Coordinates of C-alpha atoms and ligand atoms in Angstrom, one line a residue:
M819 CA 10.3 -9.4 4.4
L820 CA 10.1 -7.1 1.4
S821 CA 13.1 -6.1 0.2
I822 CA 14.1 -4.3 -3.7
Q823 CA 17.5 -4.7 -4.5
N824 CA 18.4 -1.7 -7.2
L825 CA 15.0 -1.6 -9.2
H826 CA 15.1 0.3 -12.5
A827 CA 11.8 0.7 -13.9
A828 CA 10.9 2.9 -17.2
Y829 CA 7.7 3.0 -19.3
G830 CA 8.9 3.0 -22.8
K831 CA 12.1 4.9 -23.7
V832 CA 11.5 6.6 -20.5
D833 CA 13.5 5.7 -17.7
V834 CA 11.4 6.9 -14.6
L835 CA 13.3 4.7 -11.7
H836 CA 17.1 4.5 -11.6
G837 CA 17.6 2.2 -9.7
I838 CA 15.4 2.0 -6.3
S839 CA 16.6 -0.4 -3.0
L840 CA 14.4 -0.7 0.0
D841 CA 13.4 -3.2 2.7
V842 CA 10.6 -3.7 4.4
P843 CA 10.8 -5.5 7.4
K844 CA 8.1 -7.7 8.5
G845 CA 5.9 -5.4 11.1
K846 CA 7.4 -2.8 10.3
L847 CA 5.4 0.5 8.6
V848 CA 8.0 1.6 5.9
T849 CA 7.1 5.3 4.0
L850 CA 7.9 6.7 1.2
I851 CA 7.4 10.5 0.3
G852 CA 9.0 12.8 -2.7
S853 CA 7.1 15.0 -5.1
N854 CA 4.4 14.9 -7.3
G855 CA 6.4 12.2 -10.4
A856 CA 9.5 11.3 -8.8
G857 CA 8.8 7.6 -9.0
K858 CA 6.5 6.5 -6.2
T859 CA 3.7 5.1 -7.9
T860 CA 5.7 3.7 -10.6
T861 CA 7.9 2.2 -7.5
M862 CA 4.0 0.0 -6.4
R863 CA 3.5 -0.7 -9.3
A864 CA 7.0 -2.4 -10.9
I865 CA 7.1 -4.0 -6.4
S866 CA 3.3 -5.8 -7.6
G867 CA 3.7 -6.4 -11.2
M868 CA 1.6 -3.4 -12.4
I869 CA 4.4 -2.7 -14.5
K870 CA 7.7 -5.7 -15.1
P871 CA 10.8 -4.0 -14.1
R872 CA 13.5 -3.4 -16.7
S873 CA 15.8 -4.9 -14.1
G874 CA 16.7 -5.3 -10.6
R875 CA 15.1 -7.7 -7.7
V876 CA 12.7 -7.9 -5.9
Q877 CA 12.0 -10.4 -2.6
L878 CA 8.7 -11.7 -0.5
D879 CA 9.9 -13.4 2.1
G880 CA 13.5 -15.4 0.3
R881 CA 11.8 -15.2 -2.8
D882 CA 12.5 -13.9 -6.6
I883 CA 9.1 -12.1 -7.5
A884 CA 10.0 -9.4 -9.7
G885 CA 8.9 -9.9 -13.8
L886 CA 6.3 -12.3 -12.1
D887 CA 2.7 -11.8 -13.2
S888 CA 0.5 -9.2 -10.5
H889 CA -1.9 -12.2 -9.7
R890 CA 1.7 -14.7 -8.3
I891 CA 2.8 -12.0 -7.1
A892 CA -0.9 -11.7 -5.0
R893 CA -0.3 -15.8 -4.4
A894 CA 3.1 -15.1 -3.3
G895 CA 1.4 -12.9 0.0
L896 CA 1.9 -8.9 -1.7
A897 CA -2.0 -7.3 -1.5
H898 CA -2.1 -3.7 -3.7
S899 CA -4.3 -1.4 -3.0
P900 CA -3.7 0.8 -6.0
E901 CA -4.2 5.0 -6.3
G902 CA -7.3 5.6 -7.0
R903 CA -10.8 4.1 -6.6
R904 CA -10.9 0.0 -7.8
V905 CA -14.1 -1.8 -6.6
F906 CA -15.9 -3.8 -7.5
A907 CA -19.0 -1.7 -8.4
T908 CA -22.5 -3.8 -8.5
M909 CA -21.4 -6.2 -6.1
S910 CA -22.0 -5.0 -2.5
V911 CA -20.1 -3.8 0.3
T912 CA -19.5 -7.2 1.6
D913 CA -18.8 -9.2 -1.5
N914 CA -16.1 -6.4 -2.7
L915 CA -14.4 -8.0 0.8
L916 CA -15.3 -11.2 0.3
L917 CA -13.4 -10.8 -3.1
G918 CA -9.9 -10.1 -0.8
A919 CA -10.5 -13.4 0.9
F920 CA -10.9 -15.4 -2.5
A921 CA -7.0 -15.3 -3.4
R922 CA -6.2 -17.2 -0.9
F923 CA -7.6 -19.9 -1.3
T924 CA -4.3 -20.1 -4.2
R925 CA -2.1 -20.3 -2.1
A926 CA -0.2 -22.5 0.1
R927 CA -0.7 -20.9 3.3
P928 CA -3.0 -20.9 6.8
K929 CA -6.4 -19.9 5.3
G930 CA -7.6 -18.1 8.5
D931 CA -11.1 -17.7 8.9
I932 CA -12.9 -15.4 6.5
A933 CA -16.3 -15.4 8.4
R934 CA -13.8 -13.1 10.9
D935 CA -11.6 -11.5 9.3
L936 CA -14.8 -10.3 7.3
E937 CA -15.8 -8.6 10.8
R938 CA -12.4 -7.6 12.1
A939 CA -12.7 -5.8 8.8
L940 CA -16.1 -4.1 9.1
E941 CA -15.0 -3.5 13.1
L942 CA -12.3 -1.3 11.5
F943 CA -13.5 0.2 9.2
P944 CA -16.8 1.3 10.8
R945 CA -18.4 3.1 8.5
L946 CA -18.0 0.4 5.9
K947 CA -19.9 -1.6 8.3
E948 CA -22.8 0.8 8.0
R949 CA -22.6 0.7 4.4
R950 CA -22.0 -3.9 4.5
T951 CA -25.2 -4.2 1.9
Q952 CA -24.4 -1.4 0.0
L953 CA -23.4 -1.0 -3.8
A954 CA -19.5 0.2 -3.9
G955 CA -20.6 1.7 -6.7
T956 CA -22.6 4.4 -5.0
L957 CA -20.2 4.4 -1.8
S958 CA -18.7 8.3 -1.9
G959 CA -15.0 8.1 -3.4
G960 CA -14.0 8.6 0.4
E961 CA -15.4 4.8 1.3
Q962 CA -14.8 3.3 -2.3
Q963 CA -11.4 4.2 -1.1
M964 CA -11.7 2.7 2.4
L965 CA -13.0 -0.5 0.8
A966 CA -9.8 -0.9 -1.5
M967 CA -7.6 -0.6 1.7
A968 CA -10.1 -3.4 3.6
R969 CA -10.2 -5.6 0.7
A970 CA -6.3 -5.7 0.7
V971 CA -6.1 -6.3 3.8
M972 CA -9.0 -9.4 3.7
L973 CA -6.1 -11.0 1.3
N974 CA -4.9 -11.5 4.7
P975 CA -1.6 -10.8 2.9
E976 CA 2.8 -10.9 4.1
V977 CA 3.0 -7.4 3.2
V978 CA 0.4 -4.4 1.9
L979 CA 1.0 -2.1 -0.3
L980 CA -0.9 1.7 0.4
D981 CA -0.6 3.5 -2.6
E982 CA -2.0 7.2 -1.5
P983 CA -4.4 6.4 1.1
S984 CA -5.8 9.4 1.7
M985 CA -5.3 11.0 -2.0
G986 CA -8.9 13.2 -1.9
L987 CA -10.3 12.8 1.0
A988 CA -11.6 15.0 3.4
P989 CA -10.2 15.3 6.6
I990 CA -11.9 14.4 9.2
L991 CA -11.5 11.0 6.0
V992 CA -8.3 11.5 5.9
D993 CA -7.4 11.0 10.0
E994 CA -9.6 7.8 10.3
V995 CA -7.1 6.6 7.2
F996 CA -4.2 7.4 9.5
R997 CA -6.0 5.8 12.3
I998 CA -6.5 2.7 10.8
I999 CA -3.5 1.4 9.6
A1000 CA -1.5 2.9 13.1
R1001 CA -4.5 0.2 14.1
L1002 CA -3.1 -2.1 11.2
K1003 CA 0.6 -1.2 12.1
A1004 CA -0.2 -2.2 16.5
E1005 CA -2.1 -5.4 14.9
G1006 CA 1.5 -6.6 12.9
V1007 CA 1.0 -5.9 10.0
T1008 CA 3.8 -4.7 7.6
M1009 CA 3.1 -2.1 5.4
L1010 CA 5.0 -0.2 2.2
L1011 CA 3.3 3.1 2.4
V1012 CA 3.4 6.1 -0.2
E1013 CA 1.8 9.6 0.8
Q1014 CA 1.0 13.0 -0.4
F1015 CA 0.6 14.0 3.5
A1016 CA 4.2 13.0 4.3
Q1017 CA 4.3 14.7 7.6
A1018 CA 1.3 12.5 8.6
A1019 CA 3.1 9.1 7.1
L1020 CA 6.6 10.2 9.3
N1021 CA 5.0 10.4 12.1
V1022 CA 2.5 7.3 11.9
A1023 CA 5.6 5.2 9.8
D1024 CA 9.3 3.5 11.5
Y1025 CA 10.8 3.8 9.2
G1026 CA 11.2 6.4 5.5
Y1027 CA 12.9 6.8 2.3
V1028 CA 12.8 10.0 1.0
L1029 CA 12.4 9.7 -3.3
E1030 CA 13.9 11.7 -5.9
N1031 CA 14.3 11.8 -10.0
G1032 CA 14.0 7.5 -9.3
R1033 CA 16.6 7.8 -7.2
I1034 CA 16.5 7.6 -2.9
A1035 CA 17.4 10.8 -2.1
V1036 CA 18.0 10.2 1.7
H1037 CA 17.2 7.6 4.3
G1038 CA 16.4 6.6 8.1
A1039 CA 15.0 6.1 10.6
A1040 CA 11.1 8.3 10.6
E1041 CA 11.6 10.5 13.5
S1042 CA 15.5 11.4 12.0
L1043 CA 13.6 12.4 8.4
R1044 CA 11.2 14.5 10.6
N1045 CA 13.9 16.2 12.1
D1046 CA 16.6 16.7 8.7
P1047 CA 16.8 19.9 8.1
K1048 CA 16.9 18.9 4.7
V1049 CA 14.0 16.8 4.8
V1050 CA 11.4 19.1 6.5
A1051 CA 11.9 22.2 4.0
A1052 CA 11.6 20.1 1.0
Y1053 CA 8.5 17.9 2.5
L1054 CA 7.4 18.8 5.0
G1055 CA 6.4 22.4 5.0
G1056 CA 8.9 23.7 7.0
G1057 CA 12.5 25.9 6.8
Ligands
ATP1466 P1 2.4 11.3 -7.9 O1 2.7 11.8 -6.5 O2 2.0 13.1 -8.4 O3 1.6 10.2 -7.8 P2 4.9 9.6 -8.5 O4 6.0 10.1 -7.3 O5 4.0 8.9 -7.6 O6 4.6 11.4 -7.8 P3 4.3 8.1 -11.0 O7 3.1 8.4 -11.0 O8 5.4 7.0 -10.3 O9 4.9 9.4 -9.3 O10 5.8 9.0 -11.9 C1 6.7 8.9 -12.3 C2 6.6 9.6 -13.8 O11 6.7 8.7 -14.2 C3 6.3 10.3 -14.2 O12 7.4 11.6 -15.4 C4 4.9 10.2 -15.1 O13 4.8 11.6 -15.3 C5 5.7 9.2 -15.8 N1 4.5 8.5 -15.9 C6 3.9 7.5 -14.5 N2 2.6 7.0 -15.2 C7 2.9 7.0 -16.6 C8 2.4 5.7 -18.1 N3 1.8 5.2 -17.4 N4 3.3 6.2 -19.3 C9 4.4 7.4 -19.3 N5 4.5 7.7 -18.1 C10 3.7 7.6 -17.4

């Protein structure tokens, strides 16, 4: 579904990604973990076109998308829910979600039933349902983060990139975000997840990649990474 080969990226003269290769098969949840500054967010940005990769291949459903503009990549079926809270503050929750669906009209795929998908998104995120008419800018930080996730899902994409959906959330909301991710997975949504909470990410994922200084250090089935002594010592707070 999503396949990345030998991806290099830089900010100015500073190389950050030194040849990343990873695969996100259809219907699978793959997680990318690693310490602060390892290059996780940069990998997501390079995939979704927010920055141009220096070299390497990014394929979505067999189609080369590396170097395309981000709106064209979104049209090709890749939704990126970026780190932080990117919502349209002066629009209601419902209108933010409908805007997520808007991009479908520029795609050659079946449009589906937007009203039904809006209901589904609101069922998935009950906190948003209660606040569907509220202006997005007046939501709490955690609620805005959920709205950004819900909007990515409304695109009905082939693949969703989730960059730290739990960032800055109270523990109870972190649990809710992971429950939602598990539900999306059960519905067959293909996802690449970047998370600080490596343990929680590996609990819900099928497969994991560990990024160190812009390179993939280890990868494997999520269960084998959870039991890998080096991964446990470095990322899962064990010894
Ligand atoms: P974190 O877990 O802290 O979010 P990360 O693994 O997502 O970290 P990145 O945000 O991808 O890491 O950053 C990788 C490196 O690139 C860091 O050294 C960072 O300082 C640098 N970097 C990130 N964004 C920029 C930018 N816009 N300009 C210059 N350097 C940047």
